[in-house]
PDB file of C-alpha atoms in Angstrom:
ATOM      1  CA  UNK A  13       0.000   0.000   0.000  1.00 38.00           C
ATOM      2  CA  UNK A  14       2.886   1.942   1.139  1.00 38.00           C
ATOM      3  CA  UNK A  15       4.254   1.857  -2.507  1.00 37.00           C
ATOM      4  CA  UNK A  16       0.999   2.433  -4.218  1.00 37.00           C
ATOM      5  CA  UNK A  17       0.803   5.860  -2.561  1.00 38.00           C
ATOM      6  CA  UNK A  18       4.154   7.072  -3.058  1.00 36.00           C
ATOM      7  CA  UNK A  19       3.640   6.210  -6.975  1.00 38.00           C
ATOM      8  CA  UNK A  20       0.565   8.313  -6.962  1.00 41.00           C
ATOM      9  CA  UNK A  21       2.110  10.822  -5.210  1.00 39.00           C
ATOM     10  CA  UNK A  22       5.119  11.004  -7.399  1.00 48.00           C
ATOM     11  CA  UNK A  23       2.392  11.032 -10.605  1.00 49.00           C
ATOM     12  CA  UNK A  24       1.370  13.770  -9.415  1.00 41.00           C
ATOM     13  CA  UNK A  25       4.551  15.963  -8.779  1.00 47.00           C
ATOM     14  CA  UNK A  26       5.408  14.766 -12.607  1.00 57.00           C
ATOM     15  CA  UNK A  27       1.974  16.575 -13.746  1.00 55.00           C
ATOM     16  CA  UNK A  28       2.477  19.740 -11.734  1.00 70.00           C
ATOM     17  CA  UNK A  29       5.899  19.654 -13.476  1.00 86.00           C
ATOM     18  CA  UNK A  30       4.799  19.714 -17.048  1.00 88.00           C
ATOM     19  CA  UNK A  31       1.974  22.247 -16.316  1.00 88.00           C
ATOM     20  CA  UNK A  32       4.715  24.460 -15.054  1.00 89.00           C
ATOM     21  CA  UNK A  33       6.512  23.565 -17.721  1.00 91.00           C
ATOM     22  CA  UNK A  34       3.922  23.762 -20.452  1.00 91.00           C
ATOM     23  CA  UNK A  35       2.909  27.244 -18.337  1.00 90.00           C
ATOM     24  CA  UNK A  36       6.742  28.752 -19.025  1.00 89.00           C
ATOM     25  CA  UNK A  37       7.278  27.530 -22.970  1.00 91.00           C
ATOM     26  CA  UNK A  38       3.724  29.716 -23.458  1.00 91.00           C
ATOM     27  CA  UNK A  39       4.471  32.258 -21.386  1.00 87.00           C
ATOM     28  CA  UNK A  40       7.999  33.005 -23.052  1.00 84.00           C
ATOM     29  CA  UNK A  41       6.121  32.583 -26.349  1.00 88.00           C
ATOM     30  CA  UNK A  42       3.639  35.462 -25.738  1.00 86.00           C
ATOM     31  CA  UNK A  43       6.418  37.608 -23.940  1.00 80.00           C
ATOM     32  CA  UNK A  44       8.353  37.235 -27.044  1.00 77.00           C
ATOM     33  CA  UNK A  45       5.557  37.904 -29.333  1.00 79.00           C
ATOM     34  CA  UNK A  46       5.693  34.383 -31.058  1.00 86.00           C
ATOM     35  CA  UNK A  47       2.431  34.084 -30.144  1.00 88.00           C
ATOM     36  CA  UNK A  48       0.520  37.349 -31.100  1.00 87.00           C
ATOM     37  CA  UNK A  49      -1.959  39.430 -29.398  1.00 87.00           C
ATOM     38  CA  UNK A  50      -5.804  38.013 -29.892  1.00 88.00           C
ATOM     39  CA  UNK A  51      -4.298  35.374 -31.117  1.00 91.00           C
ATOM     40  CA  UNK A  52      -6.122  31.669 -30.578  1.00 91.00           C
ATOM     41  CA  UNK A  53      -4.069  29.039 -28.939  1.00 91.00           C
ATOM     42  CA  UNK A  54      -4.979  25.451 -30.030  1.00 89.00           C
ATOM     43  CA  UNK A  55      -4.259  22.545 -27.995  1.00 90.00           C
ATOM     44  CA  UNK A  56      -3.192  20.288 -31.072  1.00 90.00           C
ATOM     45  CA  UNK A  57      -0.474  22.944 -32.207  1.00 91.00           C
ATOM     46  CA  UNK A  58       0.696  23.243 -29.070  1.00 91.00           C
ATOM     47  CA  UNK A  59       0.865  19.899 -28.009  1.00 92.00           C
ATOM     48  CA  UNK A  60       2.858  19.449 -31.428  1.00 92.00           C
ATOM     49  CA  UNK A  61       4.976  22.865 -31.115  1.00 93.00           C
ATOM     50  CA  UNK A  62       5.901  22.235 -27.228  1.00 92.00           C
ATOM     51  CA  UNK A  63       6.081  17.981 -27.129  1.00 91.00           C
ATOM     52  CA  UNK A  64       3.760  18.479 -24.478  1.00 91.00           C
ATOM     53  CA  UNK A  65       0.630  16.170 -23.390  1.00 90.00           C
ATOM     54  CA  UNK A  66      -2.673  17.893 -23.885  1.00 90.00           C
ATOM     55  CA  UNK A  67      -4.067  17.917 -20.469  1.00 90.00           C
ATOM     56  CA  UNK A  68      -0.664  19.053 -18.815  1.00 90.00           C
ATOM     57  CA  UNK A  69      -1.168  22.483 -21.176  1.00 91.00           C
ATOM     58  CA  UNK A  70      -4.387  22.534 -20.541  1.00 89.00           C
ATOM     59  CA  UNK A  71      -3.796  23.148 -17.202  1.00 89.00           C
ATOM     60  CA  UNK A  72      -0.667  25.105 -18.114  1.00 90.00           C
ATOM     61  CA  UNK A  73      -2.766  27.546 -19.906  1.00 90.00           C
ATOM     62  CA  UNK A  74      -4.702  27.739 -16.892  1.00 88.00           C
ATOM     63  CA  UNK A  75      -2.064  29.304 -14.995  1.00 86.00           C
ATOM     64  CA  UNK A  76      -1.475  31.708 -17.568  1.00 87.00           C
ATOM     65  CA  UNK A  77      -4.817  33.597 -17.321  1.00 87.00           C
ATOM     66  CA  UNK A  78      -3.924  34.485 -13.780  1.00 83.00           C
ATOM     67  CA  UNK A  79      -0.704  35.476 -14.912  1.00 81.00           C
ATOM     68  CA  UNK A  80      -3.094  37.967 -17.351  1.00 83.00           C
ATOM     69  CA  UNK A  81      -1.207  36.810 -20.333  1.00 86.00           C
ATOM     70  CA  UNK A  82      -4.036  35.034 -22.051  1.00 90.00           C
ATOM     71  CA  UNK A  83      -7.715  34.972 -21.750  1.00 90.00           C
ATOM     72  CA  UNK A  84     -10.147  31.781 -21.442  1.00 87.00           C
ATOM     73  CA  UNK A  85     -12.688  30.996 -23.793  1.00 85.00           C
ATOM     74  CA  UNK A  86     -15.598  28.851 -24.499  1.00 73.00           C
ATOM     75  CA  UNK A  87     -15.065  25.421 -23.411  1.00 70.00           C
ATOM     76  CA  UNK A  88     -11.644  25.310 -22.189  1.00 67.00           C
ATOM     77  CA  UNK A  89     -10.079  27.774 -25.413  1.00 84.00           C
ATOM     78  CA  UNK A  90      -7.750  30.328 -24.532  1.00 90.00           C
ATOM     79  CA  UNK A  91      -6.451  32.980 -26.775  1.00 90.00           C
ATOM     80  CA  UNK A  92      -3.424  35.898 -26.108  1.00 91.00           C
ATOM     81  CA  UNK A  93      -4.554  38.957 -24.213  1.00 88.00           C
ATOM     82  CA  UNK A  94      -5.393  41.565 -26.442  1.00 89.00           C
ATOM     83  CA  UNK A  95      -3.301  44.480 -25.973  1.00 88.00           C
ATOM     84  CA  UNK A  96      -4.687  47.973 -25.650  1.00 90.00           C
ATOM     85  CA  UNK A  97      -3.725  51.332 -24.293  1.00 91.00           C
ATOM     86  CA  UNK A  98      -6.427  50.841 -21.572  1.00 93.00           C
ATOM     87  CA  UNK A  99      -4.884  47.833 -20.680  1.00 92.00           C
ATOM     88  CA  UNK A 100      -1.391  49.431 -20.146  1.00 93.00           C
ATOM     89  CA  UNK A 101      -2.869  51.878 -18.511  1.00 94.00           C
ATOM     90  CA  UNK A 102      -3.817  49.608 -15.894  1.00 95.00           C
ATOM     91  CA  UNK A 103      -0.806  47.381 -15.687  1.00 94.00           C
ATOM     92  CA  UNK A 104       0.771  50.380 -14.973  1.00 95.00           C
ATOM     93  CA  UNK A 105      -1.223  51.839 -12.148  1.00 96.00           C
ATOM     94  CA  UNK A 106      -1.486  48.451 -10.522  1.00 97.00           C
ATOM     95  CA  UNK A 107       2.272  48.156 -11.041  1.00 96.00           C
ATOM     96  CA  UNK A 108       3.140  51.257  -9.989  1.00 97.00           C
ATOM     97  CA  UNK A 109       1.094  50.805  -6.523  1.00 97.00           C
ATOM     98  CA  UNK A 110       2.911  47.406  -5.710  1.00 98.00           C
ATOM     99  CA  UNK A 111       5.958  48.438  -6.302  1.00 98.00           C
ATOM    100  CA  UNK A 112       5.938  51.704  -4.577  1.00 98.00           C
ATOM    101  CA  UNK A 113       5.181  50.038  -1.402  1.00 98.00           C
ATOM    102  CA  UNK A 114       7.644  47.121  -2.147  1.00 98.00           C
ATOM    103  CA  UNK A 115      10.153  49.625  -2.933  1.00 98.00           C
ATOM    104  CA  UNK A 116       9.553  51.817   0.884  1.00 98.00           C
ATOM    105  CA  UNK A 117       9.529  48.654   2.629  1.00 98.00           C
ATOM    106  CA  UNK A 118      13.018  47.516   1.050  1.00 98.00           C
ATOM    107  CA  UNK A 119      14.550  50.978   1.684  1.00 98.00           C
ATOM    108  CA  UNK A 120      13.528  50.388   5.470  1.00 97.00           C
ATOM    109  CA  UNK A 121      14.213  46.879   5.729  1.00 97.00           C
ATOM    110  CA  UNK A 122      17.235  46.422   3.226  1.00 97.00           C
ATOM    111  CA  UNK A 123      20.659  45.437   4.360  1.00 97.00           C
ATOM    112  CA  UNK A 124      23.940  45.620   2.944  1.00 98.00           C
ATOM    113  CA  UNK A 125      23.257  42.305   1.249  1.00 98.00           C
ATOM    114  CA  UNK A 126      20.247  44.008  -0.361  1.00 98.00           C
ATOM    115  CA  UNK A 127      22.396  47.523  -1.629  1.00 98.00           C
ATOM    116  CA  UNK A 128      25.467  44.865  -3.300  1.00 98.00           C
ATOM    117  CA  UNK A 129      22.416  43.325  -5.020  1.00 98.00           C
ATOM    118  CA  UNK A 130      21.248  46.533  -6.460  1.00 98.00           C
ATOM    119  CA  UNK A 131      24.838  47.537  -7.430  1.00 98.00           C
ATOM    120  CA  UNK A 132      25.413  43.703  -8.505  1.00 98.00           C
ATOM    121  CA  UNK A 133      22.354  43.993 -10.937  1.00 97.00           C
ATOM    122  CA  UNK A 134      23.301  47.359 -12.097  1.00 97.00           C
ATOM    123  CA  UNK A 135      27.125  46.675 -13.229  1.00 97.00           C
ATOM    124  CA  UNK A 136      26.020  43.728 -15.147  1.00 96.00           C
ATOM    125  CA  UNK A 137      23.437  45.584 -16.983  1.00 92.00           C
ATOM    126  CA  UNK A 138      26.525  48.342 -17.438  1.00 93.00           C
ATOM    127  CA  UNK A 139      28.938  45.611 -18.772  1.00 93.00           C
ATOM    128  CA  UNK A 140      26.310  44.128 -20.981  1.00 90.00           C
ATOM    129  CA  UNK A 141      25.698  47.371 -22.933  1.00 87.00           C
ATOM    130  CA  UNK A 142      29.194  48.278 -22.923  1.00 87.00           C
ATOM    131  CA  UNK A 143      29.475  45.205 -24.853  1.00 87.00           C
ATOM    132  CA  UNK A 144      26.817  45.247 -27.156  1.00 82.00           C
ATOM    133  CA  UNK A 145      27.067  48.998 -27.337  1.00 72.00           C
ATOM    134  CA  UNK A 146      24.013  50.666 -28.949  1.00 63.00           C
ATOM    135  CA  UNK A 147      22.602  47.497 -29.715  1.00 65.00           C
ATOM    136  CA  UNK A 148      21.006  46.575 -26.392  1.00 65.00           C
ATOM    137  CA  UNK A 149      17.494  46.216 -27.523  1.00 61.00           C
ATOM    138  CA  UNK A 150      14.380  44.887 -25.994  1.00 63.00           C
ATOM    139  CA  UNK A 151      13.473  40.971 -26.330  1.00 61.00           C
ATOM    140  CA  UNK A 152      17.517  39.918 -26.368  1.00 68.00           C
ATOM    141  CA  UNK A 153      17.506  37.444 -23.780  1.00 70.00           C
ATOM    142  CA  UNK A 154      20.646  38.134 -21.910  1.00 81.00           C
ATOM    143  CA  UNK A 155      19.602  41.988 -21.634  1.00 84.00           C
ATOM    144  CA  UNK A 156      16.135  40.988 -20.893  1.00 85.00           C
ATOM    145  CA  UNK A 157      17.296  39.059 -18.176  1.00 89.00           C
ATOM    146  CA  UNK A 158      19.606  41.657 -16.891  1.00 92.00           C
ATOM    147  CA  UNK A 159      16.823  43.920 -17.032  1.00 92.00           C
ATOM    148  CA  UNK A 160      14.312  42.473 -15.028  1.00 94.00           C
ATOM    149  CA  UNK A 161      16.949  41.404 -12.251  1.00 96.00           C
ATOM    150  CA  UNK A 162      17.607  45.302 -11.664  1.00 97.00           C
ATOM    151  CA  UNK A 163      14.343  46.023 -11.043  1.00 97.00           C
ATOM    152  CA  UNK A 164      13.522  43.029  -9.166  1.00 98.00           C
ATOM    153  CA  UNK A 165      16.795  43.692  -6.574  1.00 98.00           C
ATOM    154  CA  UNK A 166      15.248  47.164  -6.118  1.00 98.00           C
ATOM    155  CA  UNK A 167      12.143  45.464  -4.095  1.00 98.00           C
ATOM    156  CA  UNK A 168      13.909  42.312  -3.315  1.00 98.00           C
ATOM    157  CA  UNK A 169      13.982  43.352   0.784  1.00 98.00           C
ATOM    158  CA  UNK A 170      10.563  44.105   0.905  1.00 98.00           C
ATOM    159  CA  UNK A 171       9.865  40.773   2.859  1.00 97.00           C
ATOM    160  CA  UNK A 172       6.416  39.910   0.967  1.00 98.00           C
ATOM    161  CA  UNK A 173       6.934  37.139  -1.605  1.00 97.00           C
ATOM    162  CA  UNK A 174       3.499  37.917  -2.855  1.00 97.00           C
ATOM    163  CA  UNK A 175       4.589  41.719  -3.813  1.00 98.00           C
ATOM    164  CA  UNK A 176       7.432  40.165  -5.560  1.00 97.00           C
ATOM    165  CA  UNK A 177       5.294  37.437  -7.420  1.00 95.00           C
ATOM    166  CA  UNK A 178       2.702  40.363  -8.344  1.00 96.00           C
ATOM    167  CA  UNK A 179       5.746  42.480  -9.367  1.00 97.00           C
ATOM    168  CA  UNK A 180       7.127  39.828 -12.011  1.00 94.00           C
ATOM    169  CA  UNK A 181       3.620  39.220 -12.935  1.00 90.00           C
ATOM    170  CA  UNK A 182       2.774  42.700 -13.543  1.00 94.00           C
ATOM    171  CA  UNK A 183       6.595  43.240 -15.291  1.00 93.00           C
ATOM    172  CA  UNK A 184       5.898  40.696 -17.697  1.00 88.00           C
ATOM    173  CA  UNK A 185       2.929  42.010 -18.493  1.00 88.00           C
ATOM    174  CA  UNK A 186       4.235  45.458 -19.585  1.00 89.00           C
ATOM    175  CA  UNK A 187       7.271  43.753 -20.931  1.00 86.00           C
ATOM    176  CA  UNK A 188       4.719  42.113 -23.679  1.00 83.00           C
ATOM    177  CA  UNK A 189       3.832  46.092 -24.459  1.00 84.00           C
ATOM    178  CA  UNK A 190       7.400  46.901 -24.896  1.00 80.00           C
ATOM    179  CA  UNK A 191       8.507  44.020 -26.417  1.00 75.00           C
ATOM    180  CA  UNK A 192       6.021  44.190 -29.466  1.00 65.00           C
ATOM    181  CA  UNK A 193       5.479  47.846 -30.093  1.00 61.00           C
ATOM    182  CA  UNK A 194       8.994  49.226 -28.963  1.00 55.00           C
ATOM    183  CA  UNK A 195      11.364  49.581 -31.372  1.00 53.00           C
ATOM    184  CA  UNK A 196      14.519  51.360 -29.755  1.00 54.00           C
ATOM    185  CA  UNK A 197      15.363  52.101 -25.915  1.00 59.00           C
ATOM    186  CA  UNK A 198      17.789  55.417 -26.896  1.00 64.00           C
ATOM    187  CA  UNK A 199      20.888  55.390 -26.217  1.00 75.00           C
ATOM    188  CA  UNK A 200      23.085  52.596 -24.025  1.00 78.00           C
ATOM    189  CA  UNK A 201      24.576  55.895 -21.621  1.00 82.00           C
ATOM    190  CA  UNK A 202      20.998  57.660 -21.627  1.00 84.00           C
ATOM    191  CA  UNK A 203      19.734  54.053 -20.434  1.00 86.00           C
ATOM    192  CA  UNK A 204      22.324  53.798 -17.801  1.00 90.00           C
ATOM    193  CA  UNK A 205      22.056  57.081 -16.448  1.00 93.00           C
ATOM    194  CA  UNK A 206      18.262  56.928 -16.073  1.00 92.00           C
ATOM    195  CA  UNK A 207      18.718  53.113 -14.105  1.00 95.00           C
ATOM    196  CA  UNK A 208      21.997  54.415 -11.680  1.00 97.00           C
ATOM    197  CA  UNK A 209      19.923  57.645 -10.517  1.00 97.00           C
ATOM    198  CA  UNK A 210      17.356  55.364  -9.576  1.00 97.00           C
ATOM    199  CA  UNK A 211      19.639  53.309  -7.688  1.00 98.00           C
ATOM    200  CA  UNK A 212      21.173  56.049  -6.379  1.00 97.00           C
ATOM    201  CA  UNK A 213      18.018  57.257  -5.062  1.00 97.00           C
ATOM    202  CA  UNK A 214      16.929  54.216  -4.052  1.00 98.00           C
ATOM    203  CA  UNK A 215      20.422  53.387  -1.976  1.00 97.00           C
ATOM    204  CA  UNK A 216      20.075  57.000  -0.287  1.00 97.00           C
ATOM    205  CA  UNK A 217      17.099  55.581   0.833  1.00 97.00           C
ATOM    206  CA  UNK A 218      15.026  58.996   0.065  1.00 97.00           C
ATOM    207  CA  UNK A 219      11.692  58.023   1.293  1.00 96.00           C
ATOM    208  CA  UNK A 220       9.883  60.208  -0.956  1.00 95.00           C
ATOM    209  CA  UNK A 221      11.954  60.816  -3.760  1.00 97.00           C
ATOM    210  CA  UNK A 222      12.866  57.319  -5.190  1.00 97.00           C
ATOM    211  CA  UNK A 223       8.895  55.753  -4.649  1.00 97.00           C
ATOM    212  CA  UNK A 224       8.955  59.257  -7.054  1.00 97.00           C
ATOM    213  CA  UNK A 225      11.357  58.655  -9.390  1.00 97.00           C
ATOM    214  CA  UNK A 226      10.305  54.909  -9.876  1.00 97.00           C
ATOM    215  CA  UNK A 227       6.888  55.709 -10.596  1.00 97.00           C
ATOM    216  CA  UNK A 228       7.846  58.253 -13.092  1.00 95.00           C
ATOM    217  CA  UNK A 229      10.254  54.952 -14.732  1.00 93.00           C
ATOM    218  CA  UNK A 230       7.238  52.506 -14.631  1.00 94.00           C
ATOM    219  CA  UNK A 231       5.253  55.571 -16.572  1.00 93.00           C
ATOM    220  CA  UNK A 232       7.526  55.476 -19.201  1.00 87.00           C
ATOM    221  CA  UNK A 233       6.884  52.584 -20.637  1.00 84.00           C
ATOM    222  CA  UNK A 234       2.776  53.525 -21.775  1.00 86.00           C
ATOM    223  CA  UNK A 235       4.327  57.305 -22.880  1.00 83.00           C
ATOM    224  CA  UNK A 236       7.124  55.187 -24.923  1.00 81.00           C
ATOM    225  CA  UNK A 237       4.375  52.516 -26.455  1.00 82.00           C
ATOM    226  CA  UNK A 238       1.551  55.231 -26.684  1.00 84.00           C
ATOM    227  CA  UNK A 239       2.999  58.611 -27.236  1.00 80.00           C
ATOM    228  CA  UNK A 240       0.650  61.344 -25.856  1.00 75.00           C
ATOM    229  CA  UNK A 241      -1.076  63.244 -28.383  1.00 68.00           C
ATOM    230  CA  UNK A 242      -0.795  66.931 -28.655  1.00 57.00           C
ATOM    231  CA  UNK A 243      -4.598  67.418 -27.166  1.00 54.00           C
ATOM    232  CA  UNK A 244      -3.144  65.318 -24.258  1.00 53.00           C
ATOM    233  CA  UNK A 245      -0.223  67.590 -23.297  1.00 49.00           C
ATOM    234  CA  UNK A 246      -2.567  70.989 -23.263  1.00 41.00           C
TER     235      UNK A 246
END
């Protein structure tokens, strides 16, 4: 009996595995804009594209919708998230109100652990556009990585795994925006300058000013993808 059970139980673990699997292969997929926005994803390409049971991406796919990269529909369809300005809009404010209070409880919880992390993240990012010079460009993976990890070691004291989970959630989402419709980030100094003055204000620990500065970053992003129109800025 003994035996019996652990086999089940190991049956299981192997499912949750290939759901998490199946849920990553998507999820880089739409992130990377293989898989475009509104766009219907059938089980019998997937399962073909990924080498991936159905039911395991099934449930996969699932875990995406919470993840607000893809939508459910009908009986157990799912398509890509549309994008929209709307929508950016509110990834943004939701973003910007998670983070904010990630970022003020990392600034007065944060150790010296925590401020090498933030100047860890920030020289690699340096060294990687040194490197690729003016290059750097969204959906490359090592500077998309890079990326990410900055941001992430800005909150990364905060103490709340769920403000961290709802921060990479929430990145992602945006990243989608950026990925697609961006076609440039500037300059490799101008995008270095803009990151260490946020990590300058952030290891100052200025209460007010970097929750400030960040949420004028996280802004950027929906004024880079949807530039305001003239009527807007009267």
């Amino acid at each position: 009996m003994a035996s019996t059970a652990h086999s089940g139980s190991g049956d299981v673990a192997s499912s949750d595995t290939l759901s998490e699997r199946a849920a990553n292969l998507v999820e880089q997929d739409i992130i990377a804009g293989v898989h475009a926005p509104g766009a219907r994803l059938g089980i019998i390409d997937l399962v073909q594209r990924y080498d991936i049971g159905a039911t395991p991406l099934r449930e996969g796919l699932s875990r995406l919708i919470s993840r607000g990269l893809i939508v459910g529909i009908g009986q157990r369809g799912f398509r890509v998230a549309d994008v929209s300005r709307e929508d950016l809009e509110d990834i943004t404010r939701i973003r910007t109100v998670i983070e904010i209070e990630a970022l003020r409880l990392a600034m007065t919880q944060g150790d010296d652990a925590w401020e090498a992390g933030i100047l860890s993240a920030l020289h690699q990012m340096r060294r990687h556009i040194q490197r690729t010079g003016n290059e750097f460009h969204e959906g490359a993976p090592d500077f998309d990585r890079l990326h990410k990890a900055f941001h992430t070691s800005l909150l990364a004291a905060c103490g709340s795994k769920r403000l961290l989970t709802a921060h990479s959630d929430l990145y992602d989402q945006a990243y989608r925006y950026r990925r697609v419709m961006m076609r440039a980030l500037g300059s490799g100094e101008e995008f270095i300058t803009v990151h260490q003055s946020l990590a300058d204000r952030v290891l100052a620990r200025d209460i007010d000013g970097a929750p400030a500065m960040l949420a004028s970053h996280l802004h950027s992003t929906l004024d880079y993808v949807y530039p305001p129109s003239k009527g807007d800025e009267s």
